[in-house]
PDB file of C-alpha atoms in Angstrom:
ATOM      1  CA  MET S   1     130.412-130.285 109.282  1.00 55.00           C
ATOM      2  CA  ASN S   2     132.522-132.931 110.076  1.00 68.00           C
ATOM      3  CA  ASN S   3     131.786-132.053 113.657  1.00 72.00           C
ATOM      4  CA  THR S   4     128.427-132.412 113.257  1.00 75.00           C
ATOM      5  CA  LEU S   5     127.905-135.298 110.689  1.00 71.00           C
ATOM      6  CA  SER S   6     130.267-137.802 113.225  1.00 72.00           C
ATOM      7  CA  LYS S   7     127.933-136.375 116.452  1.00 69.00           C
ATOM      8  CA  ALA S   8     124.701-136.570 113.791  1.00 70.00           C
ATOM      9  CA  ILE S   9     125.906-140.232 113.458  1.00 71.00           C
ATOM     10  CA  ILE S  10     126.597-141.494 117.308  1.00 67.00           C
ATOM     11  CA  ILE S  11     123.433-140.058 118.501  1.00 68.00           C
ATOM     12  CA  LEU S  12     121.972-141.977 115.668  1.00 70.00           C
ATOM     13  CA  VAL S  13     123.877-145.851 117.523  1.00 70.00           C
ATOM     14  CA  SER S  14     123.480-144.538 120.760  1.00 66.00           C
ATOM     15  CA  VAL S  15     119.742-144.613 119.698  1.00 68.00           C
ATOM     16  CA  PHE S  16     120.110-147.781 117.942  1.00 69.00           C
ATOM     17  CA  LEU S  17     121.678-149.514 121.470  1.00 66.00           C
ATOM     18  CA  VAL S  18     119.245-147.774 123.281  1.00 63.00           C
ATOM     19  CA  THR S  19     116.787-149.206 121.527  1.00 66.00           C
ATOM     20  CA  CYS S  20     118.481-152.968 120.689  1.00 63.00           C
ATOM     21  CA  THR S  21     118.932-152.989 124.476  1.00 58.00           C
ATOM     22  CA  ASN S  22     115.432-151.721 125.598  1.00 60.00           C
ATOM     23  CA  SER S  23     114.081-154.713 123.004  1.00 62.00           C
ATOM     24  CA  CYS S  24     116.750-156.851 124.441  1.00 77.00           C
ATOM     25  CA  ARG S  25     115.345-157.289 127.943  1.00 85.00           C
ATOM     26  CA  VAL S  26     115.928-161.120 128.574  1.00 92.00           C
ATOM     27  CA  LYS S  27     112.401-163.856 129.440  1.00 94.00           C
ATOM     28  CA  PHE S  28     113.043-167.254 131.041  1.00 96.00           C
ATOM     29  CA  VAL S  29     109.499-167.818 132.689  1.00 96.00           C
ATOM     30  CA  PRO S  30     106.559-166.956 132.296  1.00 97.00           C
ATOM     31  CA  ASP S  31     104.869-163.483 134.694  1.00 96.00           C
ATOM     32  CA  PHE S  32     103.062-164.778 137.939  1.00 96.00           C
ATOM     33  CA  ASP S  33      99.542-165.213 137.281  1.00 96.00           C
ATOM     34  CA  SER S  34      97.629-164.562 140.542  1.00 96.00           C
ATOM     35  CA  GLU S  35      94.576-166.226 139.342  1.00 96.00           C
ATOM     36  CA  LEU S  36      96.433-169.895 138.478  1.00 97.00           C
ATOM     37  CA  TYR S  37      97.773-169.947 141.727  1.00 97.00           C
ATOM     38  CA  SER S  38      94.251-169.971 143.599  1.00 98.00           C
ATOM     39  CA  LYS S  39      93.272-172.478 140.796  1.00 98.00           C
ATOM     40  CA  ILE S  40      96.532-174.145 141.848  1.00 98.00           C
ATOM     41  CA  GLU S  41      95.589-173.835 145.834  1.00 98.00           C
ATOM     42  CA  THR S  42      92.347-174.809 144.770  1.00 98.00           C
ATOM     43  CA  THR S  43      92.529-178.509 143.926  1.00 98.00           C
ATOM     44  CA  SER S  44      95.606-178.978 145.522  1.00 98.00           C
ATOM     45  CA  LYS S  45      92.378-177.909 149.075  1.00 98.00           C
ATOM     46  CA  ALA S  46      89.839-180.672 146.565  1.00 98.00           C
ATOM     47  CA  VAL S  47      92.380-183.246 146.573  1.00 98.00           C
ATOM     48  CA  ASP S  48      93.558-182.251 150.984  1.00 98.00           C
ATOM     49  CA  ARG S  49      89.504-182.921 151.123  1.00 98.00           C
ATOM     50  CA  PHE S  50      89.042-186.273 148.935  1.00 98.00           C
ATOM     51  CA  TYR S  51      91.381-187.444 150.864  1.00 98.00           C
ATOM     52  CA  LEU S  52      90.688-186.484 154.546  1.00 98.00           C
ATOM     53  CA  LEU S  53      86.936-186.637 154.192  1.00 97.00           C
ATOM     54  CA  MET S  54      87.358-190.830 152.768  1.00 97.00           C
ATOM     55  CA  LEU S  55      89.133-191.208 155.844  1.00 97.00           C
ATOM     56  CA  GLU S  56      86.863-189.964 158.413  1.00 96.00           C
ATOM     57  CA  THR S  57      83.929-190.465 157.450  1.00 96.00           C
ATOM     58  CA  THR S  58      84.481-194.122 156.312  1.00 96.00           C
ATOM     59  CA  SER S  59      86.393-196.806 156.763  1.00 94.00           C
ATOM     60  CA  ALA S  60      87.815-201.012 154.954  1.00 90.00           C
ATOM     61  CA  LYS S  61      85.240-202.615 157.019  1.00 87.00           C
ATOM     62  CA  ASP S  62      82.028-203.717 155.217  1.00 85.00           C
ATOM     63  CA  ASN S  63      82.765-201.916 151.313  1.00 91.00           C
ATOM     64  CA  GLU S  64      82.811-199.353 152.709  1.00 95.00           C
ATOM     65  CA  ARG S  65      85.506-197.954 150.614  1.00 97.00           C
ATOM     66  CA  ALA S  66      84.322-199.770 148.174  1.00 97.00           C
ATOM     67  CA  TYR S  67      85.876-198.210 143.969  1.00 97.00           C
ATOM     68  CA  SER S  68      81.990-197.647 143.151  1.00 97.00           C
ATOM     69  CA  ASN S  69      81.984-194.785 145.898  1.00 97.00           C
ATOM     70  CA  PHE S  70      84.388-192.508 144.976  1.00 98.00           C
ATOM     71  CA  SER S  71      84.065-192.929 140.909  1.00 98.00           C
ATOM     72  CA  LYS S  72      82.184-189.873 140.681  1.00 98.00           C
ATOM     73  CA  GLN S  73      85.195-188.013 143.688  1.00 98.00           C
ATOM     74  CA  TYR S  74      87.708-189.357 141.199  1.00 98.00           C
ATOM     75  CA  VAL S  75      86.454-187.822 138.030  1.00 98.00           C
ATOM     76  CA  GLU S  76      85.339-184.137 138.763  1.00 98.00           C
ATOM     77  CA  ILE S  77      89.352-183.918 140.055  1.00 98.00           C
ATOM     78  CA  GLU S  78      91.243-185.139 137.737  1.00 98.00           C
ATOM     79  CA  VAL S  79      88.465-182.744 135.697  1.00 98.00           C
ATOM     80  CA  GLU S  80      90.580-180.063 137.152  1.00 98.00           C
ATOM     81  CA  LEU S  81      93.969-181.672 136.795  1.00 98.00           C
ATOM     82  CA  ASN S  82      93.095-181.285 133.567  1.00 98.00           C
ATOM     83  CA  SER S  83      91.938-177.833 133.517  1.00 98.00           C
ATOM     84  CA  LEU S  84      95.000-176.829 135.023  1.00 98.00           C
ATOM     85  CA  LEU S  85      97.877-178.556 132.865  1.00 98.00           C
ATOM     86  CA  LEU S  86      95.765-176.991 130.481  1.00 98.00           C
ATOM     87  CA  GLN S  87      96.170-173.782 131.597  1.00 97.00           C
ATOM     88  CA  ASN S  88      99.945-174.224 132.794  1.00 97.00           C
ATOM     89  CA  LYS S  89     100.752-175.479 128.749  1.00 97.00           C
ATOM     90  CA  ILE S  90      98.881-172.813 127.312  1.00 97.00           C
ATOM     91  CA  ARG S  91     102.016-170.027 128.432  1.00 96.00           C
ATOM     92  CA  PRO S  92     104.813-169.906 127.134  1.00 96.00           C
ATOM     93  CA  LEU S  93     107.859-170.462 128.456  1.00 96.00           C
ATOM     94  CA  ASN S  94     106.237-172.517 131.479  1.00 97.00           C
ATOM     95  CA  GLU S  95     107.494-175.835 130.628  1.00 97.00           C
ATOM     96  CA  ASN S  96     108.884-176.252 133.875  1.00 98.00           C
ATOM     97  CA  SER S  97     105.468-176.111 135.775  1.00 98.00           C
ATOM     98  CA  THR S  98     103.433-177.771 132.928  1.00 98.00           C
ATOM     99  CA  ARG S  99     105.884-180.684 133.186  1.00 98.00           C
ATOM    100  CA  ILE S 100     105.041-180.194 137.405  1.00 98.00           C
ATOM    101  CA  CYS S 101     100.927-180.976 136.456  1.00 98.00           C
ATOM    102  CA  GLU S 102     101.879-183.253 134.094  1.00 98.00           C
ATOM    103  CA  ILE S 103     102.829-185.775 137.136  1.00 98.00           C
ATOM    104  CA  ILE S 104     100.936-184.544 139.212  1.00 98.00           C
ATOM    105  CA  LEU S 105      98.296-185.668 137.065  1.00 98.00           C
ATOM    106  CA  GLN S 106      99.969-189.548 136.025  1.00 98.00           C
ATOM    107  CA  THR S 107     100.264-189.939 140.242  1.00 98.00           C
ATOM    108  CA  TRP S 108      96.466-189.339 140.858  1.00 98.00           C
ATOM    109  CA  ASN S 109      95.485-191.748 137.479  1.00 98.00           C
ATOM    110  CA  LYS S 110      98.556-193.683 139.071  1.00 98.00           C
ATOM    111  CA  TYR S 111      96.484-193.513 142.953  1.00 98.00           C
ATOM    112  CA  LYS S 112      93.576-193.486 141.044  1.00 98.00           C
ATOM    113  CA  GLU S 113      94.086-197.372 139.444  1.00 98.00           C
ATOM    114  CA  GLU S 114      95.883-198.292 142.603  1.00 97.00           C
ATOM    115  CA  HIS S 115      92.189-197.824 144.387  1.00 98.00           C
ATOM    116  CA  LYS S 116      90.118-199.890 141.351  1.00 97.00           C
ATOM    117  CA  GLU S 117      92.122-203.253 141.470  1.00 96.00           C
ATOM    118  CA  ASP S 118      92.154-203.048 144.618  1.00 95.00           C
ATOM    119  CA  ASN S 119      88.891-201.967 145.529  1.00 96.00           C
ATOM    120  CA  SER S 120      89.535-200.887 148.739  1.00 96.00           C
ATOM    121  CA  ILE S 121      92.066-198.462 150.716  1.00 97.00           C
ATOM    122  CA  SER S 122      93.109-198.636 153.819  1.00 96.00           C
ATOM    123  CA  ASP S 123      93.487-195.614 156.605  1.00 96.00           C
ATOM    124  CA  GLY S 124      96.930-195.401 156.140  1.00 96.00           C
ATOM    125  CA  LEU S 125      97.441-195.900 152.707  1.00 97.00           C
ATOM    126  CA  ILE S 126      94.616-193.664 152.667  1.00 98.00           C
ATOM    127  CA  LYS S 127      97.793-190.766 154.648  1.00 97.00           C
ATOM    128  CA  ILE S 128     100.270-191.488 152.619  1.00 98.00           C
ATOM    129  CA  ASN S 129      98.507-191.337 149.575  1.00 98.00           C
ATOM    130  CA  GLN S 130      96.932-187.759 151.145  1.00 98.00           C
ATOM    131  CA  THR S 131     101.200-186.853 151.361  1.00 98.00           C
ATOM    132  CA  TYR S 132     102.217-187.663 148.125  1.00 98.00           C
ATOM    133  CA  MET S 133      99.760-185.464 146.011  1.00 98.00           C
ATOM    134  CA  GLN S 134     100.318-182.724 149.333  1.00 98.00           C
ATOM    135  CA  ASP S 135     103.849-182.567 148.580  1.00 98.00           C
ATOM    136  CA  LEU S 136     103.255-182.079 144.515  1.00 98.00           C
ATOM    137  CA  PHE S 137     101.338-179.411 144.918  1.00 98.00           C
ATOM    138  CA  PHE S 138     103.501-177.748 147.728  1.00 98.00           C
ATOM    139  CA  ALA S 139     106.143-178.530 144.738  1.00 98.00           C
ATOM    140  CA  LEU S 140     103.238-176.439 141.467  1.00 98.00           C
ATOM    141  CA  GLN S 141     102.357-174.176 144.286  1.00 98.00           C
ATOM    142  CA  VAL S 142     107.115-173.058 144.867  1.00 97.00           C
ATOM    143  CA  SER S 143     107.305-173.049 141.097  1.00 97.00           C
ATOM    144  CA  GLU S 144     103.996-170.103 140.665  1.00 97.00           C
ATOM    145  CA  LYS S 145     105.308-168.286 143.152  1.00 95.00           C
ATOM    146  CA  ALA S 146     108.962-167.606 142.369  1.00 95.00           C
ATOM    147  CA  LYS S 147     107.477-166.002 139.401  1.00 95.00           C
ATOM    148  CA  GLU S 148     106.834-163.092 142.008  1.00 93.00           C
ATOM    149  CA  ILE S 149     110.516-162.401 142.024  1.00 89.00           C
ATOM    150  CA  LEU S 150     110.239-160.636 138.371  1.00 87.00           C
ATOM    151  CA  ILE S 151     107.357-158.364 140.175  1.00 85.00           C
ATOM    152  CA  ASN S 152     109.526-155.203 140.454  1.00 68.00           C
ATOM    153  CA  GLN S 153     111.749-155.628 138.006  1.00 63.00           C
ATOM    154  CA  PRO S 154     113.524-153.235 135.236  1.00 56.00           C
ATOM    155  CA  LYS S 155     111.306-153.229 132.317  1.00 54.00           C
TER     156      LYS S 155
ATOM    157  CA  MET Q   1     130.679-139.696 124.104  1.00 59.00           C
ATOM    158  CA  LYS Q   2     132.003-141.323 126.531  1.00 70.00           C
ATOM    159  CA  VAL Q   3     131.624-144.661 128.343  1.00 71.00           C
ATOM    160  CA  ASN Q   4     133.513-145.995 130.873  1.00 80.00           C
ATOM    161  CA  THR Q   5     133.111-149.384 129.987  1.00 82.00           C
ATOM    162  CA  ASN Q   6     135.327-150.244 133.098  1.00 87.00           C
ATOM    163  CA  ASP Q   7     132.479-148.433 135.384  1.00 87.00           C
ATOM    164  CA  VAL Q   8     129.689-149.867 133.514  1.00 86.00           C
ATOM    165  CA  ILE Q   9     130.716-153.896 133.733  1.00 88.00           C
ATOM    166  CA  LEU Q  10     131.422-153.472 137.703  1.00 90.00           C
ATOM    167  CA  GLU Q  11     128.352-151.619 137.440  1.00 88.00           C
ATOM    168  CA  MET Q  12     126.713-154.887 135.917  1.00 88.00           C
ATOM    169  CA  LEU Q  13     128.346-157.388 138.059  1.00 89.00           C
ATOM    170  CA  ALA Q  14     127.449-155.179 141.179  1.00 90.00           C
ATOM    171  CA  VAL Q  15     123.457-155.669 140.406  1.00 89.00           C
ATOM    172  CA  ILE Q  16     124.214-159.358 139.129  1.00 89.00           C
ATOM    173  CA  LYS Q  17     125.233-160.036 142.473  1.00 88.00           C
ATOM    174  CA  GLY Q  18     123.524-157.805 144.346  1.00 88.00           C
ATOM    175  CA  THR Q  19     120.063-159.730 143.312  1.00 84.00           C
ATOM    176  CA  VAL Q  20     121.590-163.335 143.041  1.00 86.00           C
ATOM    177  CA  SER Q  21     122.043-162.263 146.895  1.00 85.00           C
ATOM    178  CA  ASP Q  22     118.503-161.228 147.949  1.00 84.00           C
ATOM    179  CA  HIS Q  23     117.462-164.353 146.213  1.00 87.00           C
ATOM    180  CA  TRP Q  24     119.810-166.848 147.683  1.00 87.00           C
ATOM    181  CA  ASP Q  25     117.846-167.792 150.298  1.00 87.00           C
ATOM    182  CA  GLU Q  26     114.362-168.082 148.948  1.00 87.00           C
ATOM    183  CA  VAL Q  27     116.513-171.106 147.469  1.00 90.00           C
ATOM    184  CA  LYS Q  28     118.279-172.121 150.572  1.00 92.00           C
ATOM    185  CA  THR Q  29     114.728-172.121 151.761  1.00 94.00           C
ATOM    186  CA  THR Q  30     112.796-173.973 149.288  1.00 95.00           C
ATOM    187  CA  THR Q  31     115.338-176.895 148.993  1.00 95.00           C
ATOM    188  CA  ASN Q  32     115.031-177.224 153.411  1.00 96.00           C
ATOM    189  CA  GLN Q  33     111.047-177.372 152.761  1.00 97.00           C
ATOM    190  CA  PHE Q  34     111.580-180.257 150.118  1.00 97.00           C
ATOM    191  CA  LEU Q  35     114.213-182.625 152.530  1.00 97.00           C
ATOM    192  CA  GLN Q  36     112.113-181.770 155.400  1.00 97.00           C
ATOM    193  CA  ARG Q  37     109.131-182.587 153.843  1.00 97.00           C
ATOM    194  CA  ARG Q  38     110.704-186.251 152.112  1.00 96.00           C
ATOM    195  CA  LYS Q  39     111.445-186.906 155.801  1.00 97.00           C
ATOM    196  CA  VAL Q  40     107.962-187.009 156.549  1.00 97.00           C
ATOM    197  CA  ARG Q  41     106.899-188.302 153.875  1.00 97.00           C
ATOM    198  CA  LEU Q  42     109.475-191.597 153.840  1.00 96.00           C
ATOM    199  CA  GLU Q  43     109.106-191.783 158.241  1.00 97.00           C
ATOM    200  CA  LEU Q  44     105.275-192.443 157.137  1.00 97.00           C
ATOM    201  CA  LEU Q  45     106.046-194.564 154.710  1.00 96.00           C
ATOM    202  CA  ALA Q  46     108.270-196.895 157.115  1.00 96.00           C
ATOM    203  CA  GLU Q  47     105.708-196.485 159.728  1.00 97.00           C
ATOM    204  CA  MET Q  48     102.230-197.734 157.765  1.00 96.00           C
ATOM    205  CA  LEU Q  49     104.829-200.267 156.371  1.00 97.00           C
ATOM    206  CA  GLU Q  50     106.104-201.491 160.746  1.00 96.00           C
ATOM    207  CA  LYS Q  51     102.107-201.402 161.118  1.00 95.00           C
ATOM    208  CA  GLY Q  52     100.570-203.516 157.563  1.00 95.00           C
ATOM    209  CA  GLU Q  53      98.645-200.113 157.076  1.00 94.00           C
ATOM    210  CA  ILE Q  54     100.379-201.104 153.924  1.00 95.00           C
ATOM    211  CA  THR Q  55     101.214-204.283 151.710  1.00 95.00           C
ATOM    212  CA  PRO Q  56     105.301-204.344 150.708  1.00 96.00           C
ATOM    213  CA  ALA Q  57     104.125-203.352 147.170  1.00 94.00           C
ATOM    214  CA  ARG Q  58     102.044-200.877 147.847  1.00 96.00           C
ATOM    215  CA  PHE Q  59     105.297-199.991 149.977  1.00 97.00           C
ATOM    216  CA  LYS Q  60     107.057-199.741 146.467  1.00 96.00           C
ATOM    217  CA  SER Q  61     104.918-198.637 144.471  1.00 96.00           C
ATOM    218  CA  ARG Q  62     105.289-195.310 146.710  1.00 97.00           C
ATOM    219  CA  LEU Q  63     109.010-194.928 146.547  1.00 96.00           C
ATOM    220  CA  GLU Q  64     109.013-195.506 142.787  1.00 97.00           C
ATOM    221  CA  ASP Q  65     106.788-192.412 143.207  1.00 97.00           C
ATOM    222  CA  GLU Q  66     109.826-190.806 144.768  1.00 97.00           C
ATOM    223  CA  LYS Q  67     111.025-190.240 141.440  1.00 97.00           C
ATOM    224  CA  LEU Q  68     108.866-188.710 139.894  1.00 98.00           C
ATOM    225  CA  LEU Q  69     108.534-186.068 143.415  1.00 97.00           C
ATOM    226  CA  LEU Q  70     112.183-185.020 143.467  1.00 97.00           C
ATOM    227  CA  GLU Q  71     111.486-184.635 139.278  1.00 97.00           C
ATOM    228  CA  ALA Q  72     108.256-182.282 140.425  1.00 98.00           C
ATOM    229  CA  GLU Q  73     111.075-180.683 143.275  1.00 97.00           C
ATOM    230  CA  LEU Q  74     113.830-179.772 141.254  1.00 96.00           C
ATOM    231  CA  ASN Q  75     111.297-178.484 138.447  1.00 97.00           C
ATOM    232  CA  ALA Q  76     109.660-175.640 140.615  1.00 97.00           C
ATOM    233  CA  MET Q  77     113.677-175.750 142.046  1.00 96.00           C
ATOM    234  CA  ALA Q  78     113.849-174.500 137.588  1.00 95.00           C
ATOM    235  CA  VAL Q  79     112.095-172.026 138.139  1.00 96.00           C
ATOM    236  CA  ILE Q  80     112.850-169.938 140.401  1.00 95.00           C
ATOM    237  CA  SER Q  81     116.634-170.278 140.218  1.00 94.00           C
ATOM    238  CA  LYS Q  82     115.645-168.910 136.167  1.00 95.00           C
ATOM    239  CA  ALA Q  83     113.233-166.121 137.653  1.00 95.00           C
ATOM    240  CA  ILE Q  84     116.253-164.889 139.575  1.00 94.00           C
ATOM    241  CA  ALA Q  85     119.096-165.188 136.624  1.00 93.00           C
ATOM    242  CA  GLN Q  86     115.770-162.880 134.782  1.00 95.00           C
ATOM    243  CA  LYS Q  87     115.267-160.686 137.238  1.00 94.00           C
ATOM    244  CA  ALA Q  88     119.927-159.880 137.440  1.00 93.00           C
ATOM    245  CA  ALA Q  89     120.218-160.644 133.157  1.00 93.00           C
ATOM    246  CA  ASN Q  90     117.615-157.533 132.484  1.00 93.00           C
ATOM    247  CA  ALA Q  91     118.734-154.786 135.908  1.00 93.00           C
ATOM    248  CA  ALA Q  92     122.453-155.438 134.410  1.00 92.00           C
ATOM    249  CA  ILE Q  93     120.594-154.041 130.781  1.00 91.00           C
ATOM    250  CA  ASP Q  94     119.214-151.774 132.340  1.00 90.00           C
ATOM    251  CA  VAL Q  95     122.654-150.520 133.860  1.00 91.00           C
ATOM    252  CA  PHE Q  96     123.781-150.528 130.061  1.00 88.00           C
ATOM    253  CA  GLU Q  97     120.853-148.619 129.022  1.00 85.00           C
ATOM    254  CA  LYS Q  98     121.580-145.349 131.602  1.00 86.00           C
ATOM    255  CA  ALA Q  99     125.304-145.465 130.603  1.00 87.00           C
ATOM    256  CA  ILE Q 100     124.233-144.959 126.824  1.00 82.00           C
ATOM    257  CA  LEU Q 101     121.694-142.950 127.869  1.00 81.00           C
ATOM    258  CA  ALA Q 102     123.876-140.649 130.646  1.00 82.00           C
ATOM    259  CA  ALA Q 103     126.561-140.269 128.138  1.00 80.00           C
ATOM    260  CA  ILE Q 104     124.138-139.482 125.073  1.00 76.00           C
ATOM    261  CA  SER Q 105     122.904-136.409 127.026  1.00 75.00           C
ATOM    262  CA  THR Q 106     126.585-135.146 127.839  1.00 74.00           C
ATOM    263  CA  ILE Q 107     126.906-134.150 123.965  1.00 67.00           C
TER     264      ILE Q 107
END
């Protein structure tokens, strides 16, 4: 009788331990989101296209690069960046990617304000701004792609 | 029911070590990519200043942006580290869980 009781207690404790480990899986980052990754790529391409077209189709002469000629595109891209930030912000455990998005938005707005202030932009500054924005997007892509490490982890 | 805790702990450690080393190349490659991009960026910045394509004020402003870029890169590295830590910890928990289940089955 005593032997049966102790076995029952051991089984109950073991079941409890297994249940605990099942519910005690650790989670430090959200799962990889392929849709969000595509959105990062699309927005990164839009920024790249914006600078490359500005460089190829306009010149700093004859006021071709006046801010007003680009204000609409600046706003369109800002809308995309805001949306990207929001999508990252609402995901739990995603503070690192969210911070990268905030930096991207902050930098984009800074470059927009500089363009507005100077009411023109040189070829050199276009190339530099394009490089800085692409490198920031690269960091964001890395942060999302890193979550792929978690695919096939024990459930 | 008998669980050999020493064996279980050793197996858990091996799993953690294996997971971290499996992904070590990712950490190394990404760090090198960030460093290489920084080198290219700073070279471009210096070249543009030399050619008079940007003003000293804008040059200084972009150097300030380097701080934000570094912060972004460190955040990206933090995600890689956290993902590896999560995978390793859960693999270790998995080993523990299997050991307990195996011990139950012997009762």
